[in-house]
Coordinates of C-alpha atoms in Angstrom, one line a residue:
X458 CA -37.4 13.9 -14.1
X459 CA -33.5 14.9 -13.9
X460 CA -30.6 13.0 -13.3
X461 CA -28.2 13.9 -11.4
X462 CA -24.6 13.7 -12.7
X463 CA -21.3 14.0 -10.9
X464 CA -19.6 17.1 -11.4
X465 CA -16.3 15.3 -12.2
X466 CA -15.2 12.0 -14.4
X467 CA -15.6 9.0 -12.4
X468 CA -12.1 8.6 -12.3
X469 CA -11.0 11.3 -11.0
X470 CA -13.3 10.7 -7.9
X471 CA -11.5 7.2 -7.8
X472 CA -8.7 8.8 -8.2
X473 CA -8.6 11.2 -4.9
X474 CA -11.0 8.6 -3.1
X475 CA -8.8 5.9 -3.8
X476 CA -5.6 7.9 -3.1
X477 CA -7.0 9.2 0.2
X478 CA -7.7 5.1 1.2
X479 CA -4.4 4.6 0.7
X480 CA -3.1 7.6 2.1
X481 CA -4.5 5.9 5.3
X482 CA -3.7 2.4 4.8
X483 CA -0.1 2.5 3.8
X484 CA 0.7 5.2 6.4
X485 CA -0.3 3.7 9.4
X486 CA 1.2 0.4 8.3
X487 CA 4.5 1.9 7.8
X488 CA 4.8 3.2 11.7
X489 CA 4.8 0.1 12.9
X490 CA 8.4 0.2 14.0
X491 CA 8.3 2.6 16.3
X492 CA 6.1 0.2 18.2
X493 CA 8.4 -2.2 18.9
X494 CA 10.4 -1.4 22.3
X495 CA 7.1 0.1 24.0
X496 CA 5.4 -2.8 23.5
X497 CA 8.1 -5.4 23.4
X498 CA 8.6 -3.7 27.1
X499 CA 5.0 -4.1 28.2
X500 CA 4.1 -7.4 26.9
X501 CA 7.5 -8.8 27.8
X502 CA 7.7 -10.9 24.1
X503 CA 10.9 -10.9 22.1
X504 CA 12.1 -8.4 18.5
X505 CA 11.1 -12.1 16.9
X506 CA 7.4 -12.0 18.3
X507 CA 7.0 -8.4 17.2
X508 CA 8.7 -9.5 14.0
X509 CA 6.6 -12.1 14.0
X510 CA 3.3 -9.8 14.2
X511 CA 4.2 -7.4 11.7
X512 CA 5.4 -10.7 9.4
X513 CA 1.8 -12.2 9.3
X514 CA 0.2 -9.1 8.9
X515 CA 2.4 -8.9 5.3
X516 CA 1.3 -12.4 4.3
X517 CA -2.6 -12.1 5.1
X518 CA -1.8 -9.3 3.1
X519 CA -0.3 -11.1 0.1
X520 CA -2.3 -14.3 0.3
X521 CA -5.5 -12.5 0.6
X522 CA -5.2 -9.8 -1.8
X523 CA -5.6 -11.6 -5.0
X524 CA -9.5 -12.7 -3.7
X525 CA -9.8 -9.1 -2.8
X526 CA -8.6 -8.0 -6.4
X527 CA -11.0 -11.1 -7.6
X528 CA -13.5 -9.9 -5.5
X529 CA -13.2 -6.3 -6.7
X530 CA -12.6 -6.9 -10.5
X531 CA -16.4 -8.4 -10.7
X532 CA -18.5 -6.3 -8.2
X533 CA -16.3 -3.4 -7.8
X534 CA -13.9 -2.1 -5.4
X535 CA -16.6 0.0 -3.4
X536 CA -17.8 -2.5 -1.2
X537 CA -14.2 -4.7 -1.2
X538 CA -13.0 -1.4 0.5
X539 CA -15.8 -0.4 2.7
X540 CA -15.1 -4.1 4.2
X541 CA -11.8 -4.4 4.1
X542 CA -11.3 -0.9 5.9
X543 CA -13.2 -1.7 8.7
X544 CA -11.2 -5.4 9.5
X545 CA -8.1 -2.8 9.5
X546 CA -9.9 -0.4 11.8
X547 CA -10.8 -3.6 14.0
X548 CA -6.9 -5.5 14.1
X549 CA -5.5 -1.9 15.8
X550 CA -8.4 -1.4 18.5
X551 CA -7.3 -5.6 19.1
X552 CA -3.6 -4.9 19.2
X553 CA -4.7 -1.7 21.6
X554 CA -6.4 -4.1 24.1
X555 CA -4.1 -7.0 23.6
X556 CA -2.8 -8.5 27.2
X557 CA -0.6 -11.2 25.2
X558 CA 1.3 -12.1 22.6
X559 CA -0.8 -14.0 20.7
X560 CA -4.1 -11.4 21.0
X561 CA -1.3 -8.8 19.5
X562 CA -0.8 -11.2 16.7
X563 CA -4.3 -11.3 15.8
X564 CA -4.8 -8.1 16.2
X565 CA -1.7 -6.4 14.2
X566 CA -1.1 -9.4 12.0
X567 CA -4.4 -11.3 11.1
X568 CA -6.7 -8.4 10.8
X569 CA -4.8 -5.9 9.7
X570 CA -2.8 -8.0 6.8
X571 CA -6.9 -8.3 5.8
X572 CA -7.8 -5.0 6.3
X573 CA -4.5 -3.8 4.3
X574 CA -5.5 -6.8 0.7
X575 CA -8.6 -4.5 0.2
X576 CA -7.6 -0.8 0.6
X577 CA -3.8 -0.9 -0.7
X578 CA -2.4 -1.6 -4.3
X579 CA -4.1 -4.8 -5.4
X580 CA -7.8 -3.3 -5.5
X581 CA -6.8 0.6 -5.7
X582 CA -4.4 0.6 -8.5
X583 CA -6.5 -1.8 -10.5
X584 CA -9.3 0.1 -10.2
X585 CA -7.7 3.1 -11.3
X586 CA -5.9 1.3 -14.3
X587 CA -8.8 0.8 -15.5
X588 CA -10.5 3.9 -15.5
X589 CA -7.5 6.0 -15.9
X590 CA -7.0 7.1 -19.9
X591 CA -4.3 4.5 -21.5
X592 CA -2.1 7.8 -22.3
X593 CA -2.5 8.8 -18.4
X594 CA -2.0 5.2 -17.1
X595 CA 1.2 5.5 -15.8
X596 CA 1.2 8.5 -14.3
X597 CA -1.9 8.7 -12.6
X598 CA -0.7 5.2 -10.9
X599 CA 2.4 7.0 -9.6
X600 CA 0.2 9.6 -8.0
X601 CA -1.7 7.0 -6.3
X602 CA 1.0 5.3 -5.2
X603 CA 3.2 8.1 -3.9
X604 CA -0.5 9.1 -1.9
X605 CA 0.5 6.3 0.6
X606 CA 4.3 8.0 1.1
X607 CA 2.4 11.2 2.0
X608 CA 0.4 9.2 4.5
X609 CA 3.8 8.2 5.7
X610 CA 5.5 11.3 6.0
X611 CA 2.6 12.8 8.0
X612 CA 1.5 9.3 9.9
X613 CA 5.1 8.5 11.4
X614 CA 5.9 12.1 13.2
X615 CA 2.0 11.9 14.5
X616 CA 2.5 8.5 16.0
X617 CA 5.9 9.3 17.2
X618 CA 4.3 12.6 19.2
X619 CA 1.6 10.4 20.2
X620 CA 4.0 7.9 21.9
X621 CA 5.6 10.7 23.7
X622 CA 2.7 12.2 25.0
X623 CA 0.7 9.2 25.7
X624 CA 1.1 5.1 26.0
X625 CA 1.5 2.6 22.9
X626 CA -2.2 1.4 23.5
X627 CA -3.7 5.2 23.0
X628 CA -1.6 5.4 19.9
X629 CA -3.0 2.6 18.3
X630 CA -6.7 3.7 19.4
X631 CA -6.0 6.9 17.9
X632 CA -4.9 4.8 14.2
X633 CA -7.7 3.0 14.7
X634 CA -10.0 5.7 14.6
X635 CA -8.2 7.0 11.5
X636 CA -7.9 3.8 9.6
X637 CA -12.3 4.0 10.4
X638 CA -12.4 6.8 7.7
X639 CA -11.5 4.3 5.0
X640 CA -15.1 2.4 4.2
X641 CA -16.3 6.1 4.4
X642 CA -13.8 7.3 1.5
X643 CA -14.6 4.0 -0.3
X644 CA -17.8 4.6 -1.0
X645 CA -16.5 7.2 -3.4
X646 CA -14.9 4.1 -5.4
X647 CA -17.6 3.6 -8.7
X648 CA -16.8 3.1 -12.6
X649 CA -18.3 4.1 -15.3
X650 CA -19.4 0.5 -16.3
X651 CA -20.3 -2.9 -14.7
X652 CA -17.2 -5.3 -15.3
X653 CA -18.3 -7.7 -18.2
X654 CA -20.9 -10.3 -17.6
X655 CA -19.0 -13.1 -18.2
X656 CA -15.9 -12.3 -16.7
X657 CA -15.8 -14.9 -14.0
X658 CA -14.6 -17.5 -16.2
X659 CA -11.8 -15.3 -17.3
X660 CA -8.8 -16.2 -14.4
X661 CA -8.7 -19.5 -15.2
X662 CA -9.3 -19.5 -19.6
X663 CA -7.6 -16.2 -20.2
X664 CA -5.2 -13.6 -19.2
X665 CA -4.8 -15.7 -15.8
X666 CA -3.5 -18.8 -17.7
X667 CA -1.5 -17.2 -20.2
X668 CA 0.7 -15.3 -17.3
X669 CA 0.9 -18.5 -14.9
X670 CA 2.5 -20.0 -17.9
X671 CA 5.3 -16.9 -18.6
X672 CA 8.2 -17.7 -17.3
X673 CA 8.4 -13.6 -17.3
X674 CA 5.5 -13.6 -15.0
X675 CA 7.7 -15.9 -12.7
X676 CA 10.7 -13.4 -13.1
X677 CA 8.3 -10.7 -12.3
X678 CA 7.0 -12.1 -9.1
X679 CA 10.9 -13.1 -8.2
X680 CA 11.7 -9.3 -8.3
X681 CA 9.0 -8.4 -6.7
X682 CA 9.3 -10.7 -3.3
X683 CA 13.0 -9.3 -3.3
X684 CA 11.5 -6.2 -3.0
X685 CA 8.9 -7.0 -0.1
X686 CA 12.1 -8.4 1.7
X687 CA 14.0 -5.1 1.6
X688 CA 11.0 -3.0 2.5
X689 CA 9.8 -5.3 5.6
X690 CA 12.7 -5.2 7.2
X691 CA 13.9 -1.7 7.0
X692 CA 10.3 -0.1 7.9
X693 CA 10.1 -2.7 10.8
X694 CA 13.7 -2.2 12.1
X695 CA 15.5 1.1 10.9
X696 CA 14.0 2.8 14.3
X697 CA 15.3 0.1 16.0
X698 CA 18.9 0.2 14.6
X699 CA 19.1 3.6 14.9
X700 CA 18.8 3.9 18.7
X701 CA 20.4 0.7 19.5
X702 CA 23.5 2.7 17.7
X703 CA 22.7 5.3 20.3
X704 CA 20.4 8.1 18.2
X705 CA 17.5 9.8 20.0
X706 CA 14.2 8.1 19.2
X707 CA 13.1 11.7 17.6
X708 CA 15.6 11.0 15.4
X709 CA 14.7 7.6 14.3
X710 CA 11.3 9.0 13.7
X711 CA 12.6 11.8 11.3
X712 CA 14.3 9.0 9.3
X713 CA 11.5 7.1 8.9
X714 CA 9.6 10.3 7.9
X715 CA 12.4 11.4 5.2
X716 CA 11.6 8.0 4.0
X717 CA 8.2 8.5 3.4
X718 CA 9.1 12.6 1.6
X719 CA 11.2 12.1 -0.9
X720 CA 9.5 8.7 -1.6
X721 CA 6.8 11.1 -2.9
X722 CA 8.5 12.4 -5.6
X723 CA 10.5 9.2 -6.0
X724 CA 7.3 7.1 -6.4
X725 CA 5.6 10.0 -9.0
X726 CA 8.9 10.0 -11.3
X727 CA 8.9 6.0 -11.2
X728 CA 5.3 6.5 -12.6
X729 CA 6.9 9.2 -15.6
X730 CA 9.9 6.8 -16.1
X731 CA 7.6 3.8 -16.8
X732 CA 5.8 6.1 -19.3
X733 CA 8.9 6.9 -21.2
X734 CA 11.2 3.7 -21.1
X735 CA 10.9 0.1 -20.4
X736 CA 9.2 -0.6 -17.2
X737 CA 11.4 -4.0 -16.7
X738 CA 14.7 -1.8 -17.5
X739 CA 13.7 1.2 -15.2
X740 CA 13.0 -1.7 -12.4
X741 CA 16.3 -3.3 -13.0
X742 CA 17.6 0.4 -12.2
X743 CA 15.9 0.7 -9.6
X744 CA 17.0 -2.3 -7.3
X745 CA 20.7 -1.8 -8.7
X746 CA 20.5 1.6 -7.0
X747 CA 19.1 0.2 -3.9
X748 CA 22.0 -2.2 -3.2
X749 CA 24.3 0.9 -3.7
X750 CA 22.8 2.7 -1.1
X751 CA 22.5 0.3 1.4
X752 CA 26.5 -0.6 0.8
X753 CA 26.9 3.3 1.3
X754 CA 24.9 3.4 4.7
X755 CA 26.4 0.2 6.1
X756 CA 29.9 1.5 5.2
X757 CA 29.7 4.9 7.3
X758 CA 29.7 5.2 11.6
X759 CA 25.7 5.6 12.4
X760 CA 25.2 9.6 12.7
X761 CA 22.3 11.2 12.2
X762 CA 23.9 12.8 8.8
X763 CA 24.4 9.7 7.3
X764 CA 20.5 8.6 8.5
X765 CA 19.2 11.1 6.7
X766 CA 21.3 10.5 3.8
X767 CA 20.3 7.0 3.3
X768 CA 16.6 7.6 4.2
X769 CA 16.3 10.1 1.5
X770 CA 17.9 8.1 -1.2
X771 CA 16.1 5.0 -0.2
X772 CA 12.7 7.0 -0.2
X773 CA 13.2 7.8 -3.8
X774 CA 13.9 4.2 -4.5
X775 CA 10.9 3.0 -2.1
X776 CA 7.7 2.3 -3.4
X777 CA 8.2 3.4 -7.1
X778 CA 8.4 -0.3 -8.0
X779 CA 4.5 -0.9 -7.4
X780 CA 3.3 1.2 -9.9
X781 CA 6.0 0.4 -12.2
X782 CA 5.2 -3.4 -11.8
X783 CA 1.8 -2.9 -11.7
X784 CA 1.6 -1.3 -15.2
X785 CA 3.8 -4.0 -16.1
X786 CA 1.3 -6.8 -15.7
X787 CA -1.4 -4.1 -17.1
X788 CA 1.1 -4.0 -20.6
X789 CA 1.9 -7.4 -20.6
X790 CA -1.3 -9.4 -20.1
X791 CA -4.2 -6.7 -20.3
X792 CA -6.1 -4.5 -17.9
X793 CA -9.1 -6.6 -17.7
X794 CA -7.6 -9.1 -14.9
X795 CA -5.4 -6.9 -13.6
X796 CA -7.1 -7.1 -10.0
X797 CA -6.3 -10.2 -9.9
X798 CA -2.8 -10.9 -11.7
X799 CA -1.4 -8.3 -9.9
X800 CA -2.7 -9.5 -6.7
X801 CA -1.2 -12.7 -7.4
X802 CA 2.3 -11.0 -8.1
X803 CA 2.2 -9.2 -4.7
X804 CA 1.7 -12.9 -2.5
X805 CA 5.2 -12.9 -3.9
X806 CA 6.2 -9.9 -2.7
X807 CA 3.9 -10.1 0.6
X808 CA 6.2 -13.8 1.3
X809 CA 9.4 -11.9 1.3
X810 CA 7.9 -9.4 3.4
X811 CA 6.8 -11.7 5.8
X812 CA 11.0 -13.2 5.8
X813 CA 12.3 -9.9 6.2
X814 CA 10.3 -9.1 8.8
X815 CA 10.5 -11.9 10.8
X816 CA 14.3 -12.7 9.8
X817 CA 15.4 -9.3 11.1
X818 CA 14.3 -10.2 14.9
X819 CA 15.1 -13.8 14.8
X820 CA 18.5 -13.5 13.6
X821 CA 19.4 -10.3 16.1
X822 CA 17.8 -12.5 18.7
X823 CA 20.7 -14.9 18.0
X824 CA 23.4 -12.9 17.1
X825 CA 23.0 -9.4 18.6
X826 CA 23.2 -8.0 15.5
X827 CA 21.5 -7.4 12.2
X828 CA 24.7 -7.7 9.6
X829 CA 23.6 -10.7 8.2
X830 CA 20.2 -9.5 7.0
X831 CA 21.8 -6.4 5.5
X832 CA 23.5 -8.9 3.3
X833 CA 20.4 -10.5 2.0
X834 CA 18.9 -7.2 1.2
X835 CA 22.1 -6.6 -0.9
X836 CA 21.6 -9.9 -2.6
X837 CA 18.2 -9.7 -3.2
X838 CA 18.4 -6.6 -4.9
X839 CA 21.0 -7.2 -7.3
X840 CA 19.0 -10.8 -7.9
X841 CA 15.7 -8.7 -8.3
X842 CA 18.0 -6.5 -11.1
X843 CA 19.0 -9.5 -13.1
X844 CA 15.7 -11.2 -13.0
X845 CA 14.1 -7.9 -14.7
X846 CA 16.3 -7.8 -17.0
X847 CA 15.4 -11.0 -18.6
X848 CA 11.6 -10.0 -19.0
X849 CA 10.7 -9.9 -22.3
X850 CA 8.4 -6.6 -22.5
X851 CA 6.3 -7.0 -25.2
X852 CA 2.1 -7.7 -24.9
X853 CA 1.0 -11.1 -24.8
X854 CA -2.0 -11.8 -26.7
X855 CA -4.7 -11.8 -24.5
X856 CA -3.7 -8.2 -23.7
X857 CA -4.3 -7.2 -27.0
X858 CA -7.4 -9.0 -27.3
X859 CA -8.4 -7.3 -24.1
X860 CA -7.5 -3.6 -25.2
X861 CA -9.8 -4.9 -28.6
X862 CA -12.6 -4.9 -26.5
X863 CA -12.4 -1.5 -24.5

């Protein structure tokens, strides 16, 4: 009797499985904004309500992904994405249908926030950390990250032609039936090996307990809700900024698409750079460059130029922090949890994405304008710098002990 073997590693399968999910999942998230005035004009609700929507679906996200990474860290992130994908699938039909407010909420926020703690960087990027070759690590978790900015720069100019062409609620049905493709893909998800058989009393007696009691694991998670801040409100409100300043809508979309190009080879060199220095030092870089260009966009007239500027420097800075962070916690406390700590890390950054997203329309909705939140990006981000700096990057013990028994 023969067996049949794959014709690849089992990580490279993850690998392009895993980088396809979240090719899909953090693409169609990130064209939320140019959602907003359709279907703030249909449904009659305020820039708060939608803020609101796209606010919840960032803290499902965060709250529920460390269960998902739990989840997937002792049975494998297979069927935690074959789930997960289909609740996202699910929350944009809702959103299609809704007739309200609150329906919209349930829809865009509830279901897909838990759709998105099972197919994004919690479950993926653990899953590949430990597969992935030590030596390889951070790389390969910079190509996997950077997979999501190619699902953004195809996803937003899609969605923006789609709106054109047709009505908000097709446009979702249309995501929806692309976000369906993700429990396919995740069936591609296995490992070589069955997680250890007495990992489940781990979290609480190990690597779990050890980082809840760092004060660098604190710093860490500081940085990274800064970060979730920044992101939120830009992706949710950049389209909207830009044609309140009078720019065509096509434009808007083009931004958000630079955006999503260069942060491809922004995320990928983020990835090298975390290979070569100090992940906590390339970090503190990174956010000290991201309050520079946001000084630098709010100090020019808006023009389309000087949207395109800021959208490709801000792309390079985007999403390189996730694998940067991510392989953090991996170096710090072990790969063994890293489901899991990580997961916790990003409720952090999932809570400041819920306040940016939700501070952006609530304060415009009281001010007419959005200069205060500008300033609290700026903050954050040189906060998030100083807090990185103070991490002390060297393995705790349990990581050691971990990487002893691989």
């Amino acid at each position: 009797m023969h067996t049949r073997t794959s014709l690849l590693p089992s990580w490279i399968i993850a690998l392009i499985c895993g980088s396809l999910v979240m090719t899909i999942a953090l693409g169609v998230r990130q064209v939320s904004g140019l959602f907003l005035r359709p279907v703030t004009a249909d449904l009659g609700f305020s820039r708060e309500v939608f803020g609101l929507a796209v606010g919840i679906q960032n803290l499902v996200w965060g709250l529920t992904q460390p269960f998902a990474g739990l989840v997937a860290d002792r049975i494998g992130a297979r069927w935690v994405v074959v789930g997960t994908g289909g609740c996202y699938a699910l929350g944009l039909g809702l959103a299609a249908v809704a007739a309200d407010s609150a329906f919209f909420i349930l829809g865009l926020g509830v279901l897909v926030g838990l759709g998105q703690s099972g197919t994004t960087y919690a479950v993926i990027l653990a899953l590949i950390g430990r597969l992935v070759p030590e030596r390889q690590r951070s790389r390969h978790l910079g190509v996997a990250s950077a997979a999501g900015s190619v699902g953004m720069f195809a996803m937003v100019p899609a969605t923006s032609v789609l709106l054109d062409v047709a009505d908000w609620r097709t446009t979702f049905l249309v995501l929806a039936a692309v976000a369906a493709t993700m429990p396919l893909l995740g069936l591609g998800l296995t490992e070589k090996r069955p997680p250890p058989a007495g990992a489940a009393a781990v979290p609480v007696g190990g690597a779990f307990a050890a980082a809840i009691a760092d004060r660098d694991y604190w710093l860490l998670n500081l940085g990274f809700a800064s970060c979730g801040f920044q992101l939120a409100f830009i992706a949710t409100y950049l389209p909207t900024i830009l044609t309140d300043g009078e720019l065509s809508v096509a434009v808007a979309a083009g931004v958000l698409a630079c955006i999503g190009a260069f942060n491809i080879p922004g995320t990928y060199l983020a990835g090298l750079a975390g290979g070569r220095q100090p992940k906590a030092r390339v970090l503190a870089v990174v956010y000290i460059a991201r309050a520079a260009v946001v000084l630098g966009f709010l100090a020019l007239p808006p023009s389309a130029p000087s949207a395109i500027v800021f959208a490709a420097l801000i792309g390079l800075l985007w999403t390189g922090v996730v694998p940067l962070t991510s392989g953090l916690v991996a170096d710090l406390w072990g790969r063994r949890e890293l489901g899991f700590l990580f997961g916790i890390a990003f409720v952090g950054h999932q809570i400041g994405a819920f306040a940016g997203a939700w501070a952006g329309g609530f304060v415009f909705d009281r001010t007419g304008s959005y200069t205060l939140v500008w300033v609290a990006v700026v903050g954050l981000s040189l906060s998030a710098a100083a807090f990185h700096l103070m991490v002390r990057e060297r393995p705790r013990p349990c990581a050691l002990e971990a990487a002893g028994d691989d």
